[in-house]
Each structure stands twice: as structure tokens, then as C-alpha cells.
């Protein structure tokens, strides 16, 4: 799975990316700073099972701090867009093409309203971020339509002359966008207009289909950024009213970046997502830095957090429905074959079966799957058992695998 940071140019996507991954990437003084995508690793928090199971864990693929596992997830930051990008304006479809692999989007908007449609600075409060959400959705829809239209004649011919399955032809064209047959079917089933022969669809039907498909296949949360600016508050209310069914998360990527960097230098103690931090080396701070930290403290007091960690967790846990599973090789000691206790956390989509987990760990484990053991209860479980969040699972397979 991979989540993409999308939005208009100059709204703070790369700042958000740097704050959550601590990767070095260029943050811009001018629009279109990012051209090539930045890929990095952020983390989501999962309540570890170590305390419940009464063990001291020795994690391998994630860190455990005070009973919280920090599980790595992928993030990609791409070029920004301007209206009519799908027609080639600005950097055109580049940002969209770089997002093909993304399963979900964190849409960053400038909630302070100080970035105009083309990414230039404007009087704070004058640009409406509601319009930014709408135009991004429109651009994504038009991009997908463009991809389908390029092949529409072939799709129609396949259905009419070669009697091929229309859903299969649509899916084939869209797999590169991480869109599955399930997504295509969900989109068609959502609208009565679409329940006819695909080769009889009009332009309008195609548009209706793609809008549904976008919703079904690319879940999105809105990161309402720049809450450190006064004008943001009112806009956040409006975003929430306008997009009631969506998650709107107030953010300050800049504040999060400052906190993460200060924590890395050992100046403060801060854990991403927290509502407070502690200054460790006050004597080393100059007045400007102290004032900066005071402002961030006020911001955390007002909003509860910088929002960056919440946005990442919201897309992965709530929208992409990822749950965490703790695979072990010894169901009593909760270890792998090297003796590491609760070594890994594997993220799987809700609904995944235990055999699906086996395949995800290693194809040999999946192929030779015999049964599994729920390490909490010691019970044997069959291949169709649907995993629950924070399950601890031993897989027994005829084909062994050592990592
Ligand atoms: N006040 C404030 N400014 C921010 C925040 N996040 C980013 N910025 C500023 O917004 C400007 C653009 O930031 P970037 O992170 O480069 O934005 P981007 O969306 O990646 O821009 P492009 O790559 O050019 O499309 C910079 O001046 C940042 O310092 C924030 O939370 N608050
Ligand atoms: Mg950028």
C-alpha cells in the first residue's frame, strides 16, 4: 500500500512529507518546487500486544515505545497541480501519472486561503479551500476519463465484435492505477444509469462511472494545512460543512516539521501525534526559537495536535482499512525462529484471511498452508478465518520458510 500527497502547488505537501518521514526534500519558496516525486517511510501507531501478553518484545520491522508500535508505511509526495492540469497546464498530468501506484490520497489544502489557484501567494483568507478540494477531484476524474477514452474504441470493438467481457476490458485498462475488478463493479453497481451494456455508455455515463470509480478506488482524506495562520479556523468549519461525509483534519505541517527536527536534535522530547512536548535544553534556545516553540505549544493546546500523524493514520486505518497482525513462529514464546519476541507487525486489509496473510509473508507459506494457531487462545484456525486487528498468529505450513 502507498498513500499519495496530492493537491494544488505550494500548499505544503513536501513540508508534510518531510515532517512525517524526516527525509530531505526541497520545500519551496515558489510554486512547482517539487517535480520528481519524493518517496519515503512514515509510521502509524498501533497498540502493541506486548503488555497484554506480559512479554518484553524485541521488534524487528517496527519500533515499540512504551507499548506503542510504530509501523512503517509508504508515502509519496508529487508535483502540485493547477486547474486544467489534465489539459496540460502547469506540469500537466505529471503529478497524476506519478500517483498511479497510490492506493489512497491525503489531499493537502491551504486552509488559511493564502495560496491562489495557480499557487501564488495571495491575501490570507481570500482563496476558498473548498474550491481546491473540488478542482482536485475534477482533475483526477478528467485524468481517468482521458485514460479510458484513449482506448474507448478498442473497448467497444472488443465487446461488440469479439464478444469480450466489458468489465474485464475496463479493469485491464485500469490495473496500472491500482484499480481492481471489484472497484469497477462497485462503481457500476452504484448507479442505475450504468446498468446497461458498457458499449452503449454515453460520454455522460462514462463521466458518472469515473466519478464513482474515483470514490470507490481512491479514498481520500483532507489535510487542512496551515492552521498556524489565523484565517484557517473559519475555512475548516466550511470544509467540514461542505464535505460532511469526508474526514477533514486540521494540520500544521510546518509546526510538525519544527517539532520533529527539534526532537531529532534532542532539544525537545516529542512524539508525533502528541498534544504536548517537553523542552530538554532550554539554555541552548535563542529568543526567536523560544517564541516559535511557544506558538506551537499554543497551537497544540488549541487543536490537540499538529494533525500530521492523524492524517496518515486516518488514510491507512480508516480509509484503506488496514489492520495489524503479529505473526510468530512459536505460539507459546511469541518468537520467530531466531528468538525475537513479537518480531513483526504486518498490515493487512480488513477482511484478509489467515491464508492471505500467509501468502503476504511468503508465497511458500501460503502454498503449503495447513492451519494456523491463534496465539492468544491456543486455538487452531482454518484458512478462511478472517483476521482481526492485533491478532497474534502462528502459521503452520507444509512448505517451510526461513527469513
Ligand atoms: N504557515 C504555514 N506555512 C506552511 C505550512 N506548510 C508549508 N508551508 C509553507 O508553504 C510553502 C510551500 O511549501 P511546500 O511544502 O514546498 O509546498 P508543496 O505543496 O510541496 O509545493 P510544490 O511542490 O511547489 O507544489 C513553503 O513556504 C512552506 O514553508 C504550514 O503548516 N503553515
Ligand atoms: Mg512539493
XYZ file of C-alpha atoms and ligand atoms in Angstrom:
436
model
C 0.000 0.000 0.000
C 1.081 3.531 -0.630
C -0.582 6.846 0.202
C -0.056 9.862 -2.039
C 0.113 13.508 -1.023
C -1.871 15.455 -3.584
C -3.074 18.980 -4.035
C -2.529 22.357 -5.564
C 1.015 23.598 -5.852
C 2.558 25.416 -2.854
C 0.101 24.239 -0.197
C 2.675 22.360 1.916
C 2.739 18.808 0.520
C 6.508 18.479 0.724
C 6.582 20.067 4.178
C 4.054 17.435 5.267
C 6.188 14.741 3.619
C 9.407 15.902 5.337
C 7.654 16.267 8.688
C 6.353 12.729 8.592
C 9.325 10.930 7.035
C 12.238 13.183 8.060
C 13.520 12.629 4.543
C 15.386 15.543 2.995
C 13.256 17.047 0.229
C 13.092 20.570 -1.101
C 10.391 22.810 0.383
C 9.604 25.713 -1.872
C 9.587 29.479 -1.726
C 7.920 29.374 -5.150
C 5.219 27.174 -6.740
C 6.216 23.948 -8.558
C 9.191 23.242 -6.346
C 8.576 19.503 -6.465
C 8.870 17.975 -9.914
C 10.143 14.444 -9.377
C 8.204 12.502 -6.740
C 9.640 12.008 -3.252
C 9.111 8.581 -1.731
C 9.539 7.940 1.957
C 8.538 5.985 5.007
C 6.242 7.348 7.697
C 4.867 5.382 10.639
C 1.461 4.630 12.045
C 0.823 3.874 15.691
C -0.566 0.518 16.731
C -1.227 -0.544 20.307
C 1.313 -3.314 20.846
C 0.240 -6.645 22.351
C 3.414 -6.902 24.471
C 1.863 -5.584 27.686
C -1.275 -7.650 27.337
C 0.818 -10.793 26.771
C 3.225 -9.882 29.577
C 6.395 -10.007 27.476
C 9.227 -7.656 26.727
C 9.367 -7.591 22.960
C 12.357 -7.394 20.636
C 10.840 -5.905 17.478
C 12.375 -6.306 14.057
C 10.305 -4.459 11.475
C 8.870 -1.754 13.730
C 9.770 0.097 16.924
C 7.946 -0.390 20.218
C 7.994 2.629 22.514
C 6.019 2.472 25.758
C 3.689 -0.152 24.363
C 3.076 1.675 21.081
C 4.330 0.086 17.885
C 5.460 2.458 15.165
C 4.729 0.567 11.972
C 6.282 1.773 8.710
C 4.010 2.850 5.860
C 4.833 4.303 2.457
C 4.182 7.881 1.416
C 4.748 9.622 -1.914
C 4.871 13.374 -2.452
C 4.326 14.524 -6.019
C 4.279 17.688 -8.093
C 1.439 20.121 -7.408
C -1.329 20.898 -9.806
C -3.213 23.886 -11.123
C -6.692 23.961 -12.715
C -6.767 22.300 -16.136
C -3.682 20.215 -15.400
C -5.375 17.386 -17.307
C -5.202 19.591 -20.388
C -1.500 20.120 -19.875
C -1.468 23.336 -17.786
C 1.299 23.704 -15.198
C 3.096 20.394 -15.037
C 0.092 18.781 -16.704
C -0.663 15.172 -15.889
C 2.774 14.558 -14.464
C 1.568 14.701 -10.869
C -1.228 12.285 -11.678
C 0.949 9.850 -13.555
C 3.331 9.752 -10.597
C 0.370 8.808 -8.413
C -0.674 5.738 -10.363
C 0.605 3.411 -7.651
C -1.133 5.240 -4.802
C -3.991 3.382 -3.122
C -5.290 6.412 -1.265
C -4.719 10.152 -1.150
C -4.048 12.701 1.528
C -5.288 15.861 -0.101
C -3.395 18.845 1.268
C -5.180 22.200 1.019
C -4.088 25.592 2.281
C -6.818 26.189 4.852
C -5.535 29.705 5.512
C -6.629 30.627 1.990
C -3.332 32.344 1.205
C -2.460 30.457 -2.000
C -4.363 31.334 -5.180
C -5.487 28.847 -7.847
C -2.084 28.958 -9.530
C -0.072 28.519 -6.354
C 0.911 32.172 -5.894
C 0.709 33.874 -2.514
C -2.452 35.917 -2.004
C -4.037 37.827 0.863
C -4.754 35.239 3.613
C -8.418 34.327 3.719
C -9.142 35.242 0.106
C -8.818 31.830 -1.588
C -11.534 29.316 -0.837
C -10.051 25.871 0.007
C -13.440 24.267 -0.737
C -12.792 25.094 -4.386
C -9.374 23.455 -4.158
C -10.906 20.179 -2.975
C -13.411 20.296 -5.809
C -10.958 21.099 -8.535
C -8.584 18.361 -7.455
C -11.389 15.816 -7.639
C -12.333 17.156 -11.046
C -8.739 16.877 -12.301
C -8.443 13.285 -11.079
C -11.746 12.394 -12.735
C -10.707 14.009 -16.034
C -7.359 12.220 -15.921
C -9.076 8.839 -15.509
C -11.559 9.685 -18.263
C -8.630 10.575 -20.532
C -7.044 7.174 -19.898
C -10.265 5.324 -20.740
C -11.113 7.475 -23.734
C -7.769 6.739 -25.337
C -8.862 3.102 -25.592
C -12.623 3.515 -25.830
C -12.923 2.433 -29.459
C -10.943 -0.714 -28.713
C -13.106 -1.450 -25.663
C -16.316 -1.036 -27.717
C -14.927 -3.187 -30.519
C -13.875 -5.856 -28.011
C -17.388 -6.042 -26.614
C -19.281 -5.825 -29.926
C -17.140 -7.804 -32.312
C -15.055 -10.088 -30.128
C -17.782 -10.622 -27.505
C -15.315 -9.880 -24.746
C -16.380 -9.052 -21.190
C -16.715 -5.254 -20.835
C -15.866 -5.225 -17.134
C -12.695 -7.206 -17.833
C -11.717 -4.775 -20.592
C -12.260 -1.756 -18.332
C -10.345 -3.411 -15.491
C -7.462 -4.306 -17.778
C -7.141 -0.676 -18.833
C -7.152 0.485 -15.201
C -4.949 -2.052 -13.395
C -1.931 0.244 -13.726
C -3.827 2.674 -11.490
C -4.208 0.038 -8.763
C -7.877 -0.288 -9.699
C -9.364 -3.776 -9.434
C -12.362 -5.564 -10.934
C -14.078 -5.142 -7.553
C -13.684 -1.353 -7.816
C -15.081 -1.365 -11.366
C -18.079 -3.470 -10.318
C -18.713 -1.325 -7.232
C -18.746 1.805 -9.391
C -21.157 0.282 -11.938
C -23.462 -1.049 -9.235
C -23.615 2.323 -7.515
C -25.598 3.963 -10.349
C -28.680 2.745 -12.178
C -27.666 4.626 -15.342
C -24.641 2.353 -15.685
C -26.523 -0.915 -15.544
C -26.655 -1.355 -19.297
C -24.240 -2.560 -21.962
C -20.920 -0.765 -21.480
C -20.585 -0.269 -25.242
C -23.836 1.755 -25.099
C -22.488 4.201 -22.495
C -22.666 7.870 -23.484
C -19.998 10.452 -22.602
C -22.144 11.428 -19.630
C -22.371 7.791 -18.473
C -18.600 7.496 -18.704
C -18.224 10.575 -16.516
C -20.695 9.202 -13.953
C -18.809 5.891 -13.946
C -15.414 7.511 -13.430
C -16.666 9.702 -10.568
C -17.959 6.619 -8.799
C -14.788 4.741 -9.621
C -12.652 7.502 -8.133
C -14.642 7.344 -4.911
C -14.520 3.548 -4.797
C -10.862 3.129 -5.670
C -9.025 6.149 -4.296
C -10.150 7.006 -0.780
C -9.132 10.469 0.272
C -8.771 12.467 3.498
C -8.417 16.232 3.549
C -5.405 17.649 5.387
C -6.449 21.250 6.024
C -2.965 22.698 6.342
C -1.531 25.960 7.727
C -3.732 26.067 10.845
C -0.987 28.144 12.409
C -2.493 31.033 10.449
C -5.464 32.828 11.973
C -7.637 32.658 8.851
C -7.691 28.855 8.824
C -10.292 28.303 11.529
C -13.288 29.610 9.623
C -12.278 27.736 6.482
C -12.030 24.474 8.386
C -15.605 24.883 9.555
C -16.648 25.455 5.960
C -14.689 22.468 4.684
C -16.380 20.292 7.298
C -19.822 21.595 6.391
C -19.217 21.182 2.687
C -17.685 17.695 2.876
C -19.700 16.136 5.691
C -19.035 12.586 4.620
C -15.283 13.151 4.424
C -12.581 13.356 7.068
C -11.133 16.854 7.387
C -8.030 17.011 9.561
C -6.671 20.394 10.620
C -2.874 20.348 10.166
C 0.229 22.409 10.515
C 2.938 20.635 8.565
C 5.320 23.449 9.409
C 4.792 23.032 13.174
C 5.207 19.253 12.905
C 8.438 19.659 10.949
C 9.819 22.090 13.543
C 8.919 19.694 16.377
C 10.347 16.641 14.645
C 13.619 18.405 13.848
C 13.935 19.810 17.373
C 13.271 16.323 18.792
C 15.864 14.799 16.477
C 18.454 17.278 17.790
C 17.497 16.383 21.358
C 16.249 19.900 22.116
C 12.766 18.711 22.966
C 11.054 15.437 23.718
C 8.108 14.961 21.374
C 6.233 12.023 19.975
C 4.323 12.565 16.690
C 0.601 12.920 17.246
C 1.024 14.142 20.836
C -0.685 17.190 22.232
C 2.408 18.399 24.050
C 6.194 18.375 24.102
C 8.851 18.966 26.735
C 11.835 21.268 26.322
C 15.026 19.445 27.337
C 17.723 22.001 26.584
C 16.161 25.388 27.240
C 19.508 27.161 27.758
C 20.533 26.489 24.141
C 17.493 28.200 22.615
C 17.566 31.800 21.421
C 14.581 34.130 21.882
C 13.262 33.509 18.378
C 13.305 29.750 18.875
C 11.625 30.087 22.263
C 8.909 32.228 20.728
C 8.460 29.679 17.922
C 8.017 26.865 20.422
C 5.580 28.978 22.479
C 3.431 29.464 19.388
C 3.479 25.755 18.638
C 2.512 24.999 22.238
C -0.500 27.311 21.859
C -1.392 25.614 18.579
C -1.271 22.162 20.176
C -3.400 23.444 23.048
C -5.981 24.726 20.627
C -6.108 21.908 18.061
C -4.968 18.900 20.087
C -2.059 18.024 17.771
C -0.379 19.223 14.583
C -2.686 16.852 12.681
C 0.051 15.316 10.508
C 0.156 11.965 12.303
C -3.655 11.846 12.437
C -3.909 12.396 8.687
C -1.549 9.498 7.926
C -3.342 7.193 10.339
C -6.708 8.272 9.036
C -5.902 7.303 5.449
C -4.280 3.997 6.365
C -6.553 2.816 9.170
C -9.914 4.407 8.457
C -9.983 4.747 4.672
C -7.723 1.943 3.460
C -8.932 -0.222 6.376
C -5.546 -1.613 7.325
C -5.380 -3.742 10.450
C -2.281 -5.063 12.170
C -1.334 -8.646 12.807
C 1.586 -10.048 14.817
C 2.905 -13.227 13.126
C 5.033 -15.527 15.296
C 6.683 -18.906 14.747
C 6.388 -20.116 18.335
C 2.856 -19.585 19.642
C 3.922 -20.050 23.289
C 7.009 -17.911 23.416
C 5.670 -15.481 20.746
C 9.005 -15.600 18.959
C 10.417 -16.090 15.484
C 12.984 -18.836 14.872
C 15.770 -16.545 15.989
C 14.105 -15.931 19.335
C 12.950 -12.370 18.618
C 9.817 -11.731 20.687
C 6.829 -10.368 18.718
C 9.246 -9.533 15.915
C 6.955 -8.065 13.283
C 3.728 -6.263 12.673
C 2.159 -6.931 9.289
C -0.505 -4.589 7.946
C -3.302 -6.266 6.014
C -6.604 -5.016 4.722
C -9.632 -5.744 6.887
C -11.271 -8.891 5.529
C -7.961 -10.644 4.784
C -7.998 -14.343 5.643
C -5.258 -16.076 7.566
C -4.195 -17.819 4.367
C -3.992 -14.414 2.699
C -1.641 -13.374 5.494
C 0.463 -16.486 4.867
C 0.805 -15.531 1.198
C 1.690 -11.973 2.140
C 4.524 -13.158 4.384
C 5.891 -15.620 1.807
C 4.375 -17.449 -1.151
C 5.714 -20.774 0.213
C 3.824 -20.272 3.467
C 0.655 -19.594 1.512
C 1.035 -22.540 -0.860
C 1.803 -25.055 1.849
C -0.716 -23.629 4.322
C -2.116 -26.314 6.654
C -3.641 -24.416 9.552
C -2.866 -21.554 11.918
C -2.901 -21.027 15.658
C -4.332 -18.047 17.471
C -1.549 -17.484 19.982
C -3.879 -15.734 22.435
C -6.179 -18.707 22.830
C -4.030 -21.569 21.535
C -6.927 -22.494 19.222
C -6.400 -23.956 15.783
C -7.858 -21.830 12.977
C -8.629 -22.682 9.364
C -7.562 -20.957 6.181
C -10.754 -18.894 5.841
C -10.521 -17.289 9.267
C -10.800 -13.507 8.835
C -8.067 -11.742 10.727
C -8.925 -9.291 13.469
C -6.912 -6.233 14.423
C -3.985 -7.170 16.720
C -4.315 -10.914 16.216
C -1.196 -12.917 17.120
C -0.896 -15.742 14.617
C 1.315 -18.774 14.052
C 1.056 -20.300 10.601
C 1.725 -23.972 10.095
C 2.733 -24.766 6.537
C 3.938 -27.868 4.742
C 6.437 -25.684 2.918
C 8.750 -24.093 5.442
C 10.310 -20.723 5.011
C 13.151 -19.086 6.856
C 13.898 -15.397 6.735
N 2.210 28.872 7.680
C 2.470 27.667 7.172
N 3.182 27.541 6.053
C 3.426 26.309 5.575
C 2.932 25.130 6.219
N 3.317 24.062 5.491
C 4.033 24.541 4.446
N 4.096 25.888 4.487
C 4.794 26.792 3.542
O 4.165 26.682 2.267
C 5.156 26.858 1.235
C 5.094 25.705 0.257
O 5.520 24.533 0.910
P 5.856 23.168 0.140
O 5.906 22.116 1.183
O 7.044 23.311 -0.730
O 4.548 23.041 -0.743
P 4.211 21.994 -1.922
O 2.752 21.795 -1.874
O 5.079 20.803 -1.817
O 4.579 22.861 -3.217
P 5.052 22.396 -4.691
O 5.974 21.239 -4.592
O 5.767 23.596 -5.220
O 3.817 22.111 -5.446
C 6.501 26.984 1.938
O 6.794 28.348 2.063
C 6.242 26.357 3.295
O 7.089 26.848 4.305
C 2.175 25.290 7.425
O 1.722 24.342 8.064
N 1.978 26.583 7.828
Mg 6.397 19.967 -3.119
